[in-house]
mmCIF file of C-alpha atoms in Angstrom:
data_model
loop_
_atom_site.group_PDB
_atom_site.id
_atom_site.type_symbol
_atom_site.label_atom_id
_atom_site.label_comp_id
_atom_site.label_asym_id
_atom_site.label_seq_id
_atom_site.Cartn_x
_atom_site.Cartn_y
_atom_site.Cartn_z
ATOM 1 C CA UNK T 2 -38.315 1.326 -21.458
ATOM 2 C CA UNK T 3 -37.728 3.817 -24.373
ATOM 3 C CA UNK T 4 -40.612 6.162 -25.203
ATOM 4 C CA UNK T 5 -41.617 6.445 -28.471
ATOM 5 C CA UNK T 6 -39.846 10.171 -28.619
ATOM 6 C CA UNK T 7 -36.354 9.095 -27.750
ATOM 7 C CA UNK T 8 -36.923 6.066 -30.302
ATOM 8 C CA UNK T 9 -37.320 8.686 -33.062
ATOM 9 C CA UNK T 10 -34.978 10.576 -31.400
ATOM 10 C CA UNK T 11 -32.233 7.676 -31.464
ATOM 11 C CA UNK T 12 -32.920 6.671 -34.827
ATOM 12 C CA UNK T 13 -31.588 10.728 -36.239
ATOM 13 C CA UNK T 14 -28.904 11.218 -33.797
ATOM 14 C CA UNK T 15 -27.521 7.491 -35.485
ATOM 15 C CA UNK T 16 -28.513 9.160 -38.934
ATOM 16 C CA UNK T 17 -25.801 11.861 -38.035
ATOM 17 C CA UNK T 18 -22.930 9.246 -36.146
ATOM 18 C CA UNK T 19 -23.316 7.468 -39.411
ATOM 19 C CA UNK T 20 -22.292 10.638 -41.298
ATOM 20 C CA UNK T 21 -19.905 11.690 -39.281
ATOM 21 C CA UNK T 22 -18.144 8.185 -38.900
ATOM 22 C CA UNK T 23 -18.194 7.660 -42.829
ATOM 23 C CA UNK T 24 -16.634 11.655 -43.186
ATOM 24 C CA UNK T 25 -14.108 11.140 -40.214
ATOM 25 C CA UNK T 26 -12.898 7.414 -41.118
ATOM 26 C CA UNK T 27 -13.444 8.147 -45.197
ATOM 27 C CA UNK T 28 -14.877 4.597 -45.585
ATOM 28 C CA UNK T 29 -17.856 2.625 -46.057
ATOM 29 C CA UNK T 30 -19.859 2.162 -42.762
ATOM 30 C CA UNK T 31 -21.633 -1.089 -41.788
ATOM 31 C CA UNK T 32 -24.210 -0.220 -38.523
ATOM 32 C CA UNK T 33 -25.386 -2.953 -36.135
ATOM 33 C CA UNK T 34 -28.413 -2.934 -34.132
ATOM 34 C CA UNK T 35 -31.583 -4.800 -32.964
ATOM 35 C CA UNK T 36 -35.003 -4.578 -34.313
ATOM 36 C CA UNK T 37 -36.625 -5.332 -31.019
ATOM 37 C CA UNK T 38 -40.716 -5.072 -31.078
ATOM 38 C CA UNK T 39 -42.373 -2.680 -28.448
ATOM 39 C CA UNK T 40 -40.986 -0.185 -26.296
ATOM 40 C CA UNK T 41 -38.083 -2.025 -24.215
ATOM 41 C CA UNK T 42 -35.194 -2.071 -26.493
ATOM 42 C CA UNK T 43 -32.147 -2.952 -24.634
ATOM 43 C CA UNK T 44 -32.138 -5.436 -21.347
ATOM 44 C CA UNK T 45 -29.508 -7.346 -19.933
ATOM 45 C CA UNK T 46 -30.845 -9.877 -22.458
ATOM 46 C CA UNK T 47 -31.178 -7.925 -25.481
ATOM 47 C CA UNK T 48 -27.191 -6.953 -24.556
ATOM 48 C CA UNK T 49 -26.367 -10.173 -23.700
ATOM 49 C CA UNK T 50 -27.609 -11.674 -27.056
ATOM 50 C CA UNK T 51 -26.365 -8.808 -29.045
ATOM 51 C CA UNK T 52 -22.777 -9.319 -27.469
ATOM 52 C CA UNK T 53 -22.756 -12.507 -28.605
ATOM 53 C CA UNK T 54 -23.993 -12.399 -32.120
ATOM 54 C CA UNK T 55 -21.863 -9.477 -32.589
ATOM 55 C CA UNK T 56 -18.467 -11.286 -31.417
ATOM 56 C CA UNK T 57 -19.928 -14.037 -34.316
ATOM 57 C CA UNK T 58 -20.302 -11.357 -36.874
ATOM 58 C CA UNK T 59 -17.009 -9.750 -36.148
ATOM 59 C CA UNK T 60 -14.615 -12.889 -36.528
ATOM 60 C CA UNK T 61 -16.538 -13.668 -39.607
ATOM 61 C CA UNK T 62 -15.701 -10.318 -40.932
ATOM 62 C CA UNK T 63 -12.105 -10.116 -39.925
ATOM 63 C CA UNK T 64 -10.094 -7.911 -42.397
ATOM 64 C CA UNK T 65 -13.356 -6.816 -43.932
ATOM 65 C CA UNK T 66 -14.624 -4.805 -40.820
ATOM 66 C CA UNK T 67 -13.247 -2.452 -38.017
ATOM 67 C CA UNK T 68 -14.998 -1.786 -35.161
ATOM 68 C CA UNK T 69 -14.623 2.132 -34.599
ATOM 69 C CA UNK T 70 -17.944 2.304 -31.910
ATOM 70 C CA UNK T 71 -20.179 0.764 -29.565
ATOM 71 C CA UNK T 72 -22.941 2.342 -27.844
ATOM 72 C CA UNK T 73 -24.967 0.641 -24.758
ATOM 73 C CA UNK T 74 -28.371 2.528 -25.048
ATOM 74 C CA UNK T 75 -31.793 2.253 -23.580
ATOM 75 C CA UNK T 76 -32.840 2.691 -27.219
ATOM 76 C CA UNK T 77 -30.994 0.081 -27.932
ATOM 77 C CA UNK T 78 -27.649 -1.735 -28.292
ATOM 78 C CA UNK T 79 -25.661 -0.106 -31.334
ATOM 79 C CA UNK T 80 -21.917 -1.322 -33.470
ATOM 80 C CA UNK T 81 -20.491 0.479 -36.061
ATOM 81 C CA UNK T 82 -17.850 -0.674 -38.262
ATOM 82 C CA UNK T 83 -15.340 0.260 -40.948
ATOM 83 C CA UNK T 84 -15.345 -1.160 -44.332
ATOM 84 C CA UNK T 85 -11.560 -1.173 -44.405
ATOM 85 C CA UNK T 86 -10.667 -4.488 -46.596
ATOM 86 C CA UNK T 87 -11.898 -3.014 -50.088
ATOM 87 C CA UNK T 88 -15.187 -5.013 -50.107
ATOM 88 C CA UNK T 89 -17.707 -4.628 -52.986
ATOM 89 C CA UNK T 90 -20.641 -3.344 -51.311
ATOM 90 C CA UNK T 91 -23.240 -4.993 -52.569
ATOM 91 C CA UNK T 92 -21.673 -8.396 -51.954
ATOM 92 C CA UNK T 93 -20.939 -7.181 -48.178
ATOM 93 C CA UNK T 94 -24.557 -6.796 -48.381
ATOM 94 C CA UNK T 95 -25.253 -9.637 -49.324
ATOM 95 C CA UNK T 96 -23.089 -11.414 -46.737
ATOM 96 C CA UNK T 97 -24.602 -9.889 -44.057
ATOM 97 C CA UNK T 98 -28.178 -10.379 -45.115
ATOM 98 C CA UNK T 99 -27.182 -14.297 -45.304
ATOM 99 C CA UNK T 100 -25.728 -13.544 -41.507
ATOM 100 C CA UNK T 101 -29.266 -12.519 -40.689
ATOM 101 C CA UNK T 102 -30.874 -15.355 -42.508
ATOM 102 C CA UNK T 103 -29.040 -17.962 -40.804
ATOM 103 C CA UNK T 104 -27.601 -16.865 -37.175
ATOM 104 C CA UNK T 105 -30.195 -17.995 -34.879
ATOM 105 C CA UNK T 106 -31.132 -14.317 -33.540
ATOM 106 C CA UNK T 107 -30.747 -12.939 -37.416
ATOM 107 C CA UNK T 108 -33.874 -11.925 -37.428
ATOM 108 C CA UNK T 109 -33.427 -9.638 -34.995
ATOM 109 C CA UNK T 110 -30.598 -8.066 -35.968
ATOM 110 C CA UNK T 111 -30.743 -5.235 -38.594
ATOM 111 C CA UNK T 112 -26.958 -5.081 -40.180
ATOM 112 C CA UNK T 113 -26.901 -1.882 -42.503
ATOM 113 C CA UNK T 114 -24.156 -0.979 -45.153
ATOM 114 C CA UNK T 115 -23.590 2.534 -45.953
ATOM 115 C CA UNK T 116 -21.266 3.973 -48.812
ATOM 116 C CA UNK T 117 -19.515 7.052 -48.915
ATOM 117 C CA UNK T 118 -22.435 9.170 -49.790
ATOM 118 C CA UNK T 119 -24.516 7.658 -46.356
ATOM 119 C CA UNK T 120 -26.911 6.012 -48.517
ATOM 120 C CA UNK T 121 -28.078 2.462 -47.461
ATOM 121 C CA UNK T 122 -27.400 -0.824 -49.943
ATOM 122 C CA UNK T 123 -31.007 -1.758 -49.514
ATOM 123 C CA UNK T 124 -32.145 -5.620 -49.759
ATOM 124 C CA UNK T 125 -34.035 -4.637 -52.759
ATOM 125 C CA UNK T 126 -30.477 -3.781 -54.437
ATOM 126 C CA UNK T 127 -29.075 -6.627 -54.263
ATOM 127 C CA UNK T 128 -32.426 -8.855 -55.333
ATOM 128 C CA UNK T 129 -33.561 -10.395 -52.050
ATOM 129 C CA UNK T 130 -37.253 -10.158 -51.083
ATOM 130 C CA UNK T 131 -38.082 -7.958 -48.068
ATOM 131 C CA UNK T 132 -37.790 -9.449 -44.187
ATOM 132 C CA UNK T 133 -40.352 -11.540 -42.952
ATOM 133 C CA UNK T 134 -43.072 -11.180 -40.253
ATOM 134 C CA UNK T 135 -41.800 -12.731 -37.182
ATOM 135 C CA UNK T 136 -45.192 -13.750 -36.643
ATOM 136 C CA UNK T 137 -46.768 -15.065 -39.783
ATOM 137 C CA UNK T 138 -43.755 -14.657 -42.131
ATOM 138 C CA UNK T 139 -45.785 -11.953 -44.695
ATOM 139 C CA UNK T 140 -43.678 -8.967 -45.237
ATOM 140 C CA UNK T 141 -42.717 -7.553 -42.030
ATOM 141 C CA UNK T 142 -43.379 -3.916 -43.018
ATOM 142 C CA UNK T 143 -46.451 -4.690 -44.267
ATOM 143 C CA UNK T 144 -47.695 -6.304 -40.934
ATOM 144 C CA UNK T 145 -46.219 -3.234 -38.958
ATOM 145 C CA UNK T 146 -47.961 -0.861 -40.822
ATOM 146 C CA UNK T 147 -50.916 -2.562 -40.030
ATOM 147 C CA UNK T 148 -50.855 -3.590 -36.252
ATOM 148 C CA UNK T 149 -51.823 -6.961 -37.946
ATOM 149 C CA UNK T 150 -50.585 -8.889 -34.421
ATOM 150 C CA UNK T 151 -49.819 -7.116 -30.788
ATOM 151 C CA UNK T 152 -47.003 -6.214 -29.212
ATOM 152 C CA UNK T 153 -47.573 -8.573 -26.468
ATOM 153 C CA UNK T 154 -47.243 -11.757 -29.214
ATOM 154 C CA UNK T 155 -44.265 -10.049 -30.470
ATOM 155 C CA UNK T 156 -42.663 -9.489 -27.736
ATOM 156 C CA UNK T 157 -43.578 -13.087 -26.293
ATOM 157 C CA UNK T 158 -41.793 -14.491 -29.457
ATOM 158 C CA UNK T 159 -38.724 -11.996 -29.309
ATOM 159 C CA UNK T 160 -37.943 -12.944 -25.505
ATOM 160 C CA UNK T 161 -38.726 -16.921 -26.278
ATOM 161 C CA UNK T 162 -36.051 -17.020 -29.498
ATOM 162 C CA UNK T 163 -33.336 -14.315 -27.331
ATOM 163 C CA UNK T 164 -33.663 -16.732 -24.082
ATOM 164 C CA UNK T 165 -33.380 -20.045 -26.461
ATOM 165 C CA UNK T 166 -30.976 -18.508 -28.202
ATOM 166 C CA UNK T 167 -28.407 -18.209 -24.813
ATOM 167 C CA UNK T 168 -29.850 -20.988 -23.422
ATOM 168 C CA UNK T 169 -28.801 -23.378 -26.102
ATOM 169 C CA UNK T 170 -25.109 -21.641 -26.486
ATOM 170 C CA UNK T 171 -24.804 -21.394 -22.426
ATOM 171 C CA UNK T 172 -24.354 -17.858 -22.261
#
C-alpha cells in the first residue's frame, strides 16, 4: 500500500523522468500508467493487467512508439515510450484516448503524450469530453473532488473489471 506522501511523491519524481527522457532521447514522450482508486496501486494484479494491456498497446503502436523504460513500483506500474515514427501529436492523442475508450481495462489506464517542451496534449485539445466516473459515469474529476462515492465501491469495481478482464483473456 502506497501512502498518500510517496503518491505525491511518485507523481514529481515522473514529472522529472519525463523531462529528462524527452531532453536525453530529443523526442516526444508518451507515459503509461494506471489510475487505480485508493491507496494500493500496484498488485500482482494491477501488474498482471497492466502487462497485458501494455503488450496490446505496444504492437498497435509499432513504428510509432519505442519503449525506452519500465518501472515496477508500489506507486504504481509505469511505461514510457518514444515518439520515434514522426506522429502528429494530437492525432497520437487521439489514438490513444480511443485505446482507452475501447480496451477493456481503458479506463484504467491513463496514456499521456508529451511534446518537446513536457507539456501534456490534454483531451480537451483534441475535442473529447473529460473521462467518466467509473461509478456513475459524471465527470470523473468532478466526483473525485467531491468524495461523491467511497473508496471501498471503487475499489470493489476496479478489482471486479481487472479480475474479468484476465479472467476472460486467460491470463
Amino acid at each position: 500500500m502506497a501512502t498518500l506522501e510517496q503518491i505525491l511523491s511518485a507523481r514529481d519524481e515522473r514529472a522529472g523522468l519525463q523531462a529528462t527522457l524527452i531532453k536525453k532521447y530529443g523526442c516526444p514522450l508518451v507515459s503509461c500508467t494506471m489510475n487505480i482508486p485508493g491507496p494500493e496501486k500496484n498488485s500482482t494484479l494491477i501488474q498482471a493487467c497492466f502487462d497485458k494491456a501494455m503488450g496490446a498497446f505496444a504492437k498497435q503502436n509499432e513504428g510509432v512508439l519505442d519503449l525506452v523504460l519500465e518501472r515496477r513500483l508500489e506507486t504504481g506500474p509505469e511505461r514510457y515510450f518514444m515518439v520515434t515514427g514522426g506522429a502528429n501529436l494530437h492525432s497520437l492523442k487521439r489514438r490513444l484516448a480511443f485505446f482507452e475508450q475501447v480496451y477493456p481495462i481503458g479506463r484504467w489506464l491513463d496514456l499521456d503524450v508529451k511534446d518537446l517542451q513536457g507539456s501534456a496534449i490534454s483531451r480537451k485539445d483534441i475535442m473529447l469530453e473529460g473521462r467518466t466516473c467509473l461509478v456513475c459515469k459524471r465527470d470523473a474529476k468532478e466526483c473525485a473532488r467531491s468524495a461523491r462515492h467511497s473508496i471501498d465501491e471503487l475499489d470493489r469495481i476496479t478489482l471486479e473489471a481487472l479480475q474479468l478482464f484476465l479472467a476472460k483473456d486467460g491470463a
